[in-house]
Amino acid sequence: MSNSKTNASGQLRTYLSNHLREYGLLFALIAIMAFFQIMTGGILLRPVNITNLFLQNSYIIIMALGMLLIIVTGNIDLSVGSVMGFVGAFAAVLIVSHGLSVAAALPICLIMGALIGAAQGYWVAYWKIPSFIVTLAGMLVFRGLSLWLLEGQSIGPFPKSFQSLSTGFIPDVFGINRPNGTALAAGVITVCLIVWMGMRARARDKSYGIIGEPQALFIIRNIIIAGALLFITYKLSTFRGLPNVLITMAILTVVYAFITENTVLGRRIYALGGNEKASKLSGIKTEKMTFLAFVNMGVLAALAGLIFAARLNTATPKAGLSVELDVIAAVFIGGASMSGGSGKIIGAVVGAFIMGVMNNGMSILGIGIDYQQIIKGLVLLAAVFFDVYNKSKQG
Amino acid sequence: MSTLLEMRSITKKFPGVKALDDVSITVEEGEIHAICGENGAGKSTLMKVLSGVYPAGSYDGEIHYDGNLAAFRNISDSENQGIIIIHQELALIPQLSIAENIFLGNEQANKGIVNWRKTFSGTETLLAKVGLSEAPSTRLDTLGVGKQQLVEIAKALSKDVRLLILDEPTAALSEADSQVLLDLMLELKSKGVTCIIISHKLNEVRKVADSVTVIRDGVTVSTMNTKVETVTEDIIVRDMVGREMGARYPSRETKLGEPLLEINDWSVWHPEQSERQVIKNINMSVRAGEVVGIAGVMGAGRTELAMSLFGKSYGRNISGSVKMHGKPIDVSSVGKAISTGLAYVTEDRKSLGLILDDNIQRNITLANLGNVSKAGVIVEAEETKVAEHYRSTMNVRTPSVFQTVGNLSGGNQQKVVLSKWLFTDPEVLILDEPTRGIDVGAKFEIYGIINNLAAQGKGIVFISSEMPELLGMCDRIYVMNEGTFVGELAAKDASQESIMSLIVTD
């Protein structure tokens, strides 16, 4: 009896040490949130601040999804901040200056993003010019272009329908309003879905004799995630409900997680990053994959630009300045490897939240921008060091 | 003759494994001492202990070198005593010149300023010693592997080497280049340099070695002196694998079917140098159930031929026709080549064949993901089933298909690569050096797999630099030299001599 118990705890320990990265990230986020919750005297997790957290970080998270794919292919995109600013400016010129309807302007802006991604991806994929150089050029070009488009001025305000991209909320279909019934229902449904899918995957693993996560860990992890989700949706419901942008973000995250983990396309992108030559000799069109990753990044950067402009309700020449660094940092904190082939969508999202919570928490505490940058830099270095150290210990 | 090196009861433990268990070895001054053993037997670990990669204190046992008890703390300690290792993966920098490579870390400099005159003249002396006639300023990446190996040896000589350790020096060399290297070893021996050679190629061991130590599973199995006793390849193999090996090549009854692959007038130009024709008007054919060998020295164009056929993965201005079952096929991209029933198992499985950080399952299905997915979504259950099937039928020795491929032995990695290509259901497999760098036991298994495939009616193209292997395995052998086929022999009429003479007299 006691023997089997020690055996189980030993199993638990080996499993934890093999998956330290994934759990570490989750616990790091929780620890950071707890830290700021205490330090700010409870301000961090107030409904209005949670809502703000999502609004403030949405565009970073959306771009982190695309950046993860770029980094998995073994590339980097330094231009996303500029592209985001440029598309915001482009939208302002279309809608505010030329009076185009929002419904027409949105697809045009997204197509513009795709074209920008294609223009950069073309050089990287088909001419093998290092992405660092191509996108460094892109960073300058699109920063310049947005200055030129805006003639150095800010353009705004946008119509209400455009602003709702970012600042709108999902109405309460149940008519309760406080707490918001839709938000509560969405929270409960999501939790049920996550637990159900987790159990299904476990059952499947078991039928194949795969020894996965120990039962205890599975239960603890699910309780934490479910608790956190319910807590957050409850808090949101007592304010104004679910922000539109949260829904956009959540859907995109689920879609990209599915693509990367379960589809042929995703598998090929990871294979390409793991070993480009071997992938090519396995019949994978590696150039096309790289090209598509950049097109995708362009579209997501455009979407981020629209959301950002909608939130500020104006397009400014400074929009998106050095945002690329936050996005790239989020992906690396999330566990992606610079050499390509590894990294997870969920990691990038959690990485972005870690950065976001730190930004938000330090701002509430009134820590100067100087110290904020130093601390963020050190956290990035520590996260990557943790990765490298872990690998060297295993290897 | 005195004893130069004596390693006494060396035991080296890693967490969970005993890599070396009470290994002893004695090397006499001025001899060539061969160390043989299967992959994972502990040869490399032993050499790492000797050279100080694993510092004194991290192992048990004693090393006596030149009459003194040695305790090397790192590589430079052992190098100062004249012990130099040349690893299988050459430690040279391709973008630098021969001279810069030779004096790397030992620059001929005065107060940090390089004395180029001294560097170049020193290089010339050393190159003359190893018999390499190249200018010292030649960039290393313009040399073939054989010549690079000689540069490594010249580098070792620049450090006043007394004990030279060569780890699989001829693994990547052609027969001719290997011969040059072996001759050089004999010459160094006559000049008093002691050599330890680690090799899988037993015919070479027999040619040059004065004594042979066989290691199996971290234990010294036997030490033989070729002057005192007759040492045959069979004896070495028996000690290495711990049992009598029957035939080195499993027998197969050839049943020739219809012609599968036919290539006519195939020509390929070099991808960068547009005037250089790498493959010149080659015609070849493979029938169902046939194993066709391609023999030739390094640089003959065998890999280039295979890769140009497989989706034009090599070269430019490719012309000629390819037929499968008598009908012309399009092989202009890898995807098309795969779908017409071609598969190419590369000679460089680590950098071209596998995704080392991925697991076995993901590597096996990579070239045919369509077969384990529905509407672009991978059915993981199906994928695992496929991977498990190949793991058991190909006898990949690993606890599960979720094992990272990079951690497998060479033989098991090769089985994974073969599985990947079998899963594409090919009609003709082109195997490029399929047994390179894998041990005797695993080689035998690979041969068995090849025979099975032929018996199932697949056509096999077998490219190899090891002639005995071609002679033992093939029905027919094309001899290739400088981009053309210079001869075609039925295997039963062929011999190493007849193949070599075709290459030489061309």
Coordinates of C-alpha atoms in Angstrom, one line a residue, chain B residues 77 226 279 504:
Chain B
D77 CA 46.1 18.8 -20.8
T226 CA 48.3 -9.6 -35.3
I279 CA 25.6 13.7 -64.7
V504 CA 40.7 3.3 -63.0

